[in-house]
Coordinates of C-alpha atoms in Angstrom, one line a residue:
X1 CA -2.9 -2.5 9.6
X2 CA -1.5 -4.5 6.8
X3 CA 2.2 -3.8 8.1
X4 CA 1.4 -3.8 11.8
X5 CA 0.2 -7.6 11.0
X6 CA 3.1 -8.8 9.5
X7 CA 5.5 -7.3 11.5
X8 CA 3.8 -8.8 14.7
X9 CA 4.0 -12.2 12.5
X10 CA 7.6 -11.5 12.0
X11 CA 8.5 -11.2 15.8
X12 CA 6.6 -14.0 16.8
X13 CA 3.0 -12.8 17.6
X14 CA -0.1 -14.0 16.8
X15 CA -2.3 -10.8 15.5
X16 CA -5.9 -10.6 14.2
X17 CA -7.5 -8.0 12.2
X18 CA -11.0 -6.8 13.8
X19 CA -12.7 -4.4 11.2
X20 CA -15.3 -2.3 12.9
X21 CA -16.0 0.0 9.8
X22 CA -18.6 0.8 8.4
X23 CA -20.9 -0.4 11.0
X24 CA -21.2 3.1 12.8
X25 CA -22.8 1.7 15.8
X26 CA -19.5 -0.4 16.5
X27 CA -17.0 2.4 15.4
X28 CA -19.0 4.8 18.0
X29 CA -18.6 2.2 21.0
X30 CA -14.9 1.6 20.1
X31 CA -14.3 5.3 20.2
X32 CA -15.9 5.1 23.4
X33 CA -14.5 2.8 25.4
X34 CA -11.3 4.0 24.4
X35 CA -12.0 7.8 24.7
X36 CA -10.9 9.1 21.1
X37 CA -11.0 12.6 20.6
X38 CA -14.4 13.9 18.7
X39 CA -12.0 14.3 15.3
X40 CA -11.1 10.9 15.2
X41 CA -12.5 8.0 13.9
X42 CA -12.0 4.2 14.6
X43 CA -11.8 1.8 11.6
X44 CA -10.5 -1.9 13.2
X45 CA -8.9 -3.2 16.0
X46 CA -5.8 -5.1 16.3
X47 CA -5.5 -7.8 18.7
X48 CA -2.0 -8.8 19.5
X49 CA -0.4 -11.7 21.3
X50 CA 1.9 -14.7 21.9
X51 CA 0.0 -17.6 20.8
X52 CA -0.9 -21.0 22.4
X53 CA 0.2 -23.3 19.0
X54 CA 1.3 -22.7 15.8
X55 CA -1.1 -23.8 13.0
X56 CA 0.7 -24.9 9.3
X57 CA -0.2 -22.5 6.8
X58 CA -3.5 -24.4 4.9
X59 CA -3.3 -24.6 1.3
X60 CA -6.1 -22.6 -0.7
X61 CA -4.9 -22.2 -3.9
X62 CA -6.5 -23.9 -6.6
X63 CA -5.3 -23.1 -10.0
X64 CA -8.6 -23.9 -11.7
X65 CA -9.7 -21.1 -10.4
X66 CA -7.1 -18.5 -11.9
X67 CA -8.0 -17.0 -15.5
X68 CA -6.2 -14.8 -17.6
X69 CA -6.6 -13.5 -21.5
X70 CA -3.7 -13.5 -23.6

């Protein structure tokens, strides 16, 4: 999912990641609605598309929160 993502990033999509898994009553309607074969299981979703704006990246990084040990 991880790479799907950035790729879609990297050719000018917008992409979400929509985990389904563990809840089993979400990963049974999934499989579902898009008629998986009994042997396999959904785990997310991944919604892809050319979005409306471009948001800046935000800034979450707070060193005061980072700790190490020497």
């Amino acid at each position: 999912v991880e790479n799907l993502l950035l790729e879609a990033s990297e050719i000018g999509l917008g992409a979400v990641w929509m985990g389904i898994t563990p809840d089993t009553e979400r990963m049974a309607a999934v499989k579902s609605v898009i008629n998986l074969p009994e042997h396999l299981s959904a785990f997310a979703l991944i919604s892809c598309g050319y979005p409306a704006e471009v948001k800046a990246q935000q800034e979450r990084y707070e060193e005061c929160r980072v700790h190490y040990l020497e």
